[in-house]
């Protein structure tokens, strides 16, 4: 089989497309023929050696895929050959054949194409856990999504709307704002304004009758995070998802006290590994909302597997709006 391999951590351009032996499933494992693999920002961090978990070298990157079960190992009870599945793994998805434990696989709806399925795992699950588990979102609440033009951000905007909330799309590049509007955002909040510290709060207050946002889902860190803390409503909830803007922010505890604010962190992969049943419940709701036409991944490009470096470079250079999938 063909697989993308990193022999050292470094720029995506150093990846090699190599021929490897076809994998065999061990006990409790399945082998999946990859049809589409979702490319995500964390893949770039892994490849560059900047991710919190570093795989042993050499390794194949890629955290999610969709395809057909080719073979099952001893003790596999959930799947048979031919089943259409989505798979979430720590790494290894950017290959023609992928081995996964059966609990890392979920059956996908019959009508769902593989490229949609490969785009509806990581970013939608991250948005779902941020909203539902960490922020305890309730219908009618207002959610500021910082980084709304990214993969997680667009998924979060769609989910907020699908679940009955008001979505404020915080965008760092106003020229890309239309993508957030297309995803259903009620209002665009410009995070590129000169005086962001006061400017963000003024924009949020202008569209919430001076109340502020009930929740902020923050993919950015840095100045947008600091400013968003000031734009939260009383009893507001801030969810830390990522630091795409570069700086890891620090929080003054008196601020939490004065407005009864909660801050929580979200690590998607912990839910994947520790609570697969909760993950399955989350995905079932995501699939249901997809079936009802209320969620739809925005796939910007489909590239062949051996153009992985190009896909990751588009993410690195901030040229992506929505998702890129690799196909085999
Ligand atoms: N905690 C978790 O479990 C988890 C899961 C998934 C992702 N994440 C993290 O969440 C963040 C966003 O992921 P994503 O998949 O949505 O990424 P993405 O699709 O590449 O989008 C990145 C977003 O960040 C914005 N951004 C602002 N400043 C940026 C900068 N200096 N460099 C790059 N992007 C910048 C981009 O806006 P522009 O339009 O201005 O480029 C875009 O909206 C990343 O930090 C990622 O590691 C965390």
Coordinates of C-alpha atoms and ligand atoms in Angstrom, one line a residue:
X1 CA 0.0 0.0 0.0
X2 CA 1.0 3.7 -0.4
X3 CA 1.5 5.8 2.7
X4 CA 2.8 9.2 3.5
X5 CA 5.8 8.9 5.9
X6 CA 7.7 11.5 8.0
X7 CA 11.2 10.2 8.8
X8 CA 11.9 13.3 10.9
X9 CA 9.7 16.2 12.2
X10 CA 9.8 19.1 9.9
X11 CA 8.0 21.0 7.1
X12 CA 5.2 19.0 5.4
X13 CA 7.3 19.1 2.2
X14 CA 9.8 16.6 3.7
X15 CA 7.1 13.9 3.8
X16 CA 7.7 10.9 1.4
X17 CA 5.1 8.8 -0.4
X18 CA 6.3 5.2 0.1
X19 CA 5.2 1.6 -0.5
X20 CA 4.7 -0.3 2.7
X21 CA 3.4 -3.9 3.3
X22 CA -0.4 -4.1 3.7
X23 CA -1.2 -4.2 7.4
X24 CA -3.0 -7.1 9.1
X25 CA -5.5 -6.6 11.9
X26 CA -4.6 -7.8 15.4
X27 CA -7.1 -8.8 18.1
X28 CA -9.9 -6.2 18.4
X29 CA -8.6 -4.4 15.3
X30 CA -10.0 -3.7 11.8
X31 CA -8.2 -2.8 8.6
X32 CA -9.9 0.0 6.6
X33 CA -9.4 0.8 3.0
X34 CA -9.1 4.6 3.1
X35 CA -11.3 6.5 0.6
X36 CA -11.0 10.0 2.1
X37 CA -9.0 11.4 4.9
X38 CA -9.6 14.7 6.6
X39 CA -6.7 17.1 6.9
X40 CA -6.6 19.2 10.1
X41 CA -4.6 21.9 11.7
X42 CA -3.3 19.5 14.4
X43 CA -1.8 17.3 11.6
X44 CA 0.5 20.3 10.8
X45 CA 1.5 20.6 14.5
X46 CA 2.3 16.8 14.6
X47 CA 4.3 16.9 11.4
X48 CA 6.3 19.8 12.6
X49 CA 6.9 18.2 16.0
X50 CA 4.9 20.9 17.8
X51 CA 2.0 18.8 19.0
X52 CA 1.5 17.7 22.6
X53 CA 1.9 14.0 21.6
X54 CA 4.9 13.2 19.4
X55 CA 4.6 9.9 17.5
X56 CA 7.8 7.7 17.4
X57 CA 9.7 8.2 14.1
X58 CA 9.1 7.3 11.3
X59 CA 5.4 7.8 11.3
X60 CA 2.4 8.3 9.0
X61 CA 0.4 11.4 9.9
X62 CA -3.4 11.8 9.7
X63 CA -6.1 11.6 12.4
X64 CA -9.3 10.8 10.6
X65 CA -10.5 8.9 7.5
X66 CA -13.6 7.2 6.0
X67 CA -13.6 4.0 4.0
X68 CA -14.6 0.4 3.9
X69 CA -13.7 -2.3 6.4
X70 CA -11.4 -4.8 4.5
X71 CA -10.5 -7.2 7.2
X72 CA -11.4 -7.8 10.9
X73 CA -9.2 -9.3 13.6
X74 CA -10.1 -11.9 16.3
X75 CA -12.6 -10.6 18.9
X76 CA -14.0 -7.9 16.6
X77 CA -17.8 -7.9 17.1
X78 CA -18.9 -4.5 15.8
X79 CA -18.0 -4.8 12.2
X80 CA -17.8 -7.1 9.2
X81 CA -15.9 -6.7 5.9
X82 CA -17.6 -4.2 3.6
X83 CA -19.0 -1.9 6.4
X84 CA -18.7 1.8 5.7
X85 CA -16.9 3.5 8.6
X86 CA -15.3 6.7 9.8
X87 CA -12.2 6.2 11.9
X88 CA -10.4 8.5 14.4
X89 CA -6.8 7.6 15.2
X90 CA -3.9 9.3 16.9
X91 CA -1.9 9.2 13.6
X92 CA -1.7 7.0 10.5
X93 CA -4.8 8.1 8.4
X94 CA -2.8 9.3 5.4
X95 CA -2.4 5.8 3.9
X96 CA -4.3 3.5 1.6
X97 CA -4.9 1.0 4.4
X98 CA -5.3 1.9 8.1
X99 CA -5.4 -0.4 11.2
X100 CA -7.7 0.8 14.0
X101 CA -9.2 -0.6 17.1
X102 CA -12.9 -1.3 16.6
X103 CA -13.9 1.3 19.2
X104 CA -12.2 4.0 17.1
X105 CA -14.6 3.2 14.2
X106 CA -18.2 4.3 13.7
X107 CA -20.5 3.2 11.0
X108 CA -21.5 6.0 8.6
X109 CA -25.0 6.6 7.2
X110 CA -25.6 4.9 3.8
X111 CA -26.3 8.2 2.0
X112 CA -23.2 10.0 3.3
X113 CA -20.3 10.2 0.8
X114 CA -16.9 9.3 2.1
X115 CA -15.5 12.9 1.7
X116 CA -18.3 14.3 3.9
X117 CA -17.7 11.5 6.5
X118 CA -14.0 12.2 6.6
X119 CA -14.8 15.9 7.3
X120 CA -17.4 15.3 10.0
X121 CA -15.3 13.8 12.7
X122 CA -12.6 15.8 14.3
X123 CA -13.8 19.4 13.7
X124 CA -17.5 18.7 14.4
X125 CA -16.7 16.5 17.4
X126 CA -14.4 19.2 18.8
X127 CA -17.1 21.8 18.3
X128 CA -19.7 19.5 19.8
X129 CA -17.7 18.7 23.0
X130 CA -16.8 22.4 23.4
X131 CA -20.4 23.4 23.2
X132 CA -22.2 20.6 24.8
X133 CA -19.8 19.1 27.4
X134 CA -17.5 22.0 28.3
X135 CA -19.9 25.0 27.9
X136 CA -23.2 23.2 28.7
X137 CA -24.8 25.2 25.8
X138 CA -28.6 25.7 26.0
X139 CA -30.9 26.7 23.1
X140 CA -31.3 30.5 23.0
X141 CA -27.7 31.2 24.1
X142 CA -25.3 33.5 22.2
X143 CA -22.0 31.9 21.3
X144 CA -18.9 33.9 20.1
X145 CA -16.8 31.7 17.9
X146 CA -13.2 33.0 17.8
X147 CA -11.6 31.6 14.6
X148 CA -14.9 31.2 12.8
X149 CA -13.4 30.8 9.3
X150 CA -11.4 27.7 10.3
X151 CA -12.4 24.1 10.3
X152 CA -13.5 23.9 13.9
X153 CA -14.9 27.4 13.7
X154 CA -17.2 26.8 10.8
X155 CA -18.4 23.5 12.4
X156 CA -19.1 25.4 15.6
X157 CA -21.1 28.1 13.9
X158 CA -23.2 25.4 12.1
X159 CA -23.7 23.5 15.3
X160 CA -24.8 26.6 17.3
X161 CA -27.4 27.4 14.7
X162 CA -28.5 23.7 14.4
X163 CA -29.0 23.5 18.2
X164 CA -31.0 26.8 18.4
X165 CA -28.5 29.4 19.4
X166 CA -27.2 32.8 18.1
X167 CA -23.8 32.5 16.4
X168 CA -21.3 35.4 16.5
X169 CA -18.5 34.7 14.1
X170 CA -15.2 36.2 15.3
X171 CA -13.0 36.5 12.1
X172 CA -9.4 37.5 11.9
X173 CA -9.4 38.0 8.1
X174 CA -12.6 39.9 7.2
X175 CA -12.1 38.9 3.5
X176 CA -13.0 35.3 4.5
X177 CA -16.1 36.3 6.6
X178 CA -18.5 35.2 3.9
X179 CA -17.7 31.6 4.7
X180 CA -18.9 32.1 8.3
X181 CA -22.0 33.8 7.0
X182 CA -22.6 30.9 4.6
X183 CA -22.3 28.6 7.7
X184 CA -25.2 30.5 9.3
X185 CA -23.5 33.1 11.5
X186 CA -26.0 35.7 12.7
X187 CA -23.3 38.4 13.1
X188 CA -19.7 38.9 12.1
X189 CA -17.3 40.2 14.7
X190 CA -14.2 41.7 13.2
X191 CA -11.1 40.6 15.2
X192 CA -8.8 42.6 13.0
X193 CA -9.8 46.0 14.4
X194 CA -7.1 48.2 15.8
X195 CA -8.4 48.5 19.3
X196 CA -9.4 44.9 19.8
X197 CA -9.4 45.1 23.6
X198 CA -12.4 47.4 23.7
X199 CA -13.5 46.9 20.0
X200 CA -14.5 43.3 20.4
X201 CA -16.6 44.0 23.5
X202 CA -18.3 47.0 21.7
X203 CA -19.2 44.8 18.7
X204 CA -20.5 42.0 20.9
X205 CA -22.5 44.4 23.1
X206 CA -24.0 46.1 20.0
X207 CA -25.6 42.8 18.9
X208 CA -26.6 41.4 22.4
X209 CA -28.3 44.5 23.8
X210 CA -25.3 45.2 26.0
X211 CA -25.4 41.7 27.6
X212 CA -22.3 40.0 26.1
X213 CA -21.8 36.5 24.9
X214 CA -23.0 33.6 27.0
X215 CA -20.2 31.4 25.6
X216 CA -17.0 31.9 23.7
X217 CA -15.4 29.0 21.9
X218 CA -11.8 30.1 21.3
X219 CA -9.5 28.6 18.7
X220 CA -7.1 31.5 18.7
X221 CA -5.6 32.5 22.1
X222 CA -3.6 35.7 22.1
X223 CA -5.3 39.1 21.9
X224 CA -8.6 37.7 20.6
X225 CA -8.9 35.5 23.7
X226 CA -8.0 38.4 26.1
X227 CA -10.6 40.6 24.4
X228 CA -13.3 37.9 24.4
X229 CA -12.9 37.4 28.1
X230 CA -14.1 41.1 28.4
X231 CA -17.0 40.4 26.1
X232 CA -18.6 37.6 28.1
X233 CA -21.9 38.0 29.8
X234 CA -22.5 37.4 33.5
X235 CA -22.0 33.7 34.2
X236 CA -20.3 33.4 30.8
X237 CA -18.3 30.3 29.8
X238 CA -15.0 30.4 27.9
X239 CA -13.7 27.2 26.3
X240 CA -10.0 27.0 25.4
X241 CA -9.7 25.0 22.2
X242 CA -6.5 26.2 20.5
X243 CA -3.9 28.9 20.1
X244 CA -3.8 29.5 16.3
X245 CA -3.0 33.2 16.9
X246 CA 0.3 32.2 18.5
X247 CA 0.3 33.3 22.2
X248 CA -0.9 31.2 25.0
X249 CA -3.0 33.6 27.1
X250 CA -2.8 34.1 30.9
X251 CA -6.0 34.7 32.9
X252 CA -6.4 37.1 35.9
X253 CA -8.4 35.2 38.5
X254 CA -10.1 38.3 39.8
X255 CA -11.8 38.6 36.4
X256 CA -13.5 35.2 36.9
X257 CA -14.8 36.3 40.3
X258 CA -16.1 39.6 39.3
X259 CA -18.4 38.3 36.5
X260 CA -18.9 34.7 37.7
X261 CA -17.0 33.4 34.6
X262 CA -15.9 29.9 34.0
X263 CA -13.0 28.9 31.8
X264 CA -12.5 25.3 30.7
X265 CA -10.1 23.5 28.4
X266 CA -11.0 21.1 25.7
X267 CA -8.8 18.2 24.5
X268 CA -10.8 16.4 21.8
X269 CA -8.5 13.3 21.7
X270 CA -9.1 12.6 25.4
X271 CA -12.8 12.1 24.7
X272 CA -11.9 9.9 21.8
X273 CA -9.7 7.7 23.9
X274 CA -11.3 7.7 27.3
X275 CA -15.0 7.8 26.5
X276 CA -15.7 6.2 23.1
X277 CA -19.4 5.7 24.1
X278 CA -19.8 9.5 24.6
X279 CA -18.0 10.1 21.3
X280 CA -20.5 7.7 19.6
X281 CA -23.4 9.7 21.2
X282 CA -21.9 13.0 19.9
X283 CA -21.4 11.6 16.4
X284 CA -24.9 10.2 16.3
X285 CA -26.2 13.7 16.9
X286 CA -23.9 15.1 14.3
X287 CA -25.0 12.5 11.8
X288 CA -28.7 13.2 12.7
X289 CA -28.3 16.9 12.1
X290 CA -26.4 16.2 8.8
X291 CA -29.3 14.0 7.7
X292 CA -31.8 16.8 8.5
X293 CA -29.7 19.1 6.3
X294 CA -28.6 21.3 9.2
X295 CA -24.9 20.5 9.1
X296 CA -22.8 20.3 5.9
X297 CA -19.0 20.3 5.8
X298 CA -17.5 23.0 3.5
X299 CA -15.0 21.0 1.5
X300 CA -12.7 23.4 -0.3
X301 CA -10.5 20.8 -2.1
X302 CA -10.1 17.1 -2.7
X303 CA -6.5 16.1 -3.4
X304 CA -4.9 12.7 -4.0
X305 CA -3.1 11.2 -1.0
X306 CA 0.4 11.9 -2.3
X307 CA -0.3 15.7 -2.3
X308 CA -0.5 15.7 1.5
X309 CA 2.3 18.3 1.8
X310 CA 0.3 20.7 -0.4
X311 CA -2.8 20.3 1.8
X312 CA -0.8 21.0 5.0
X313 CA 1.0 23.9 3.3
X314 CA -2.4 25.5 2.5
X315 CA -3.3 25.2 6.2
X316 CA 0.1 26.6 7.3
X317 CA -0.3 29.5 4.9
X318 CA -3.8 30.3 6.0
X319 CA -5.2 29.7 2.5
X320 CA -7.8 27.2 3.6
X321 CA -11.5 28.0 4.1
X322 CA -13.3 24.9 5.4
X323 CA -11.9 21.4 4.8
X324 CA -9.4 19.7 2.6
X325 CA -9.6 15.9 2.1
X326 CA -7.1 13.5 0.7
X327 CA -8.4 10.7 -1.5
X328 CA -7.1 7.3 -2.3
Ligands
LIG1 N1 -8.3 21.2 21.6 C1 -8.6 20.3 20.6 O1 -8.9 19.2 20.8 C2 -8.5 20.8 19.2 C3 -9.1 20.1 18.1 C4 -9.0 20.7 16.8 C5 -8.3 21.8 16.6 N2 -7.7 22.5 17.7 C6 -7.0 23.7 17.5 O2 -7.9 24.7 17.1 C7 -7.2 25.7 16.3 C8 -8.0 25.9 15.0 O3 -8.1 24.6 14.3 P1 -8.8 24.5 12.9 O4 -8.9 23.1 12.5 O5 -10.1 25.3 12.9 O6 -7.7 25.3 12.0 P2 -7.9 26.0 10.5 O7 -9.0 25.4 9.8 O8 -6.5 26.0 9.9 O9 -8.3 27.5 10.9 C9 -7.5 28.3 11.7 C10 -8.3 29.5 12.1 O10 -7.5 30.3 13.0 C11 -7.5 31.6 12.4 N3 -6.2 32.3 12.6 C12 -6.0 33.5 13.2 N4 -4.7 33.8 13.4 C13 -4.0 32.8 12.8 C14 -2.7 32.5 12.7 N5 -1.7 33.4 13.1 N6 -2.3 31.4 12.1 C15 -3.2 30.5 11.7 N7 -4.6 30.7 11.8 C16 -5.0 31.8 12.4 C17 -7.7 31.4 10.9 O11 -8.3 32.6 10.4 P3 -7.8 33.4 9.1 O12 -9.0 33.4 8.3 O13 -7.4 34.7 9.6 O14 -6.6 32.6 8.5 C18 -8.8 30.3 11.0 O15 -10.1 30.9 11.3 C19 -5.8 25.2 16.1 O16 -5.0 25.8 17.0 C20 -5.9 23.7 16.4 O17 -4.7 23.2 16.9 C21 -7.8 22.0 18.9

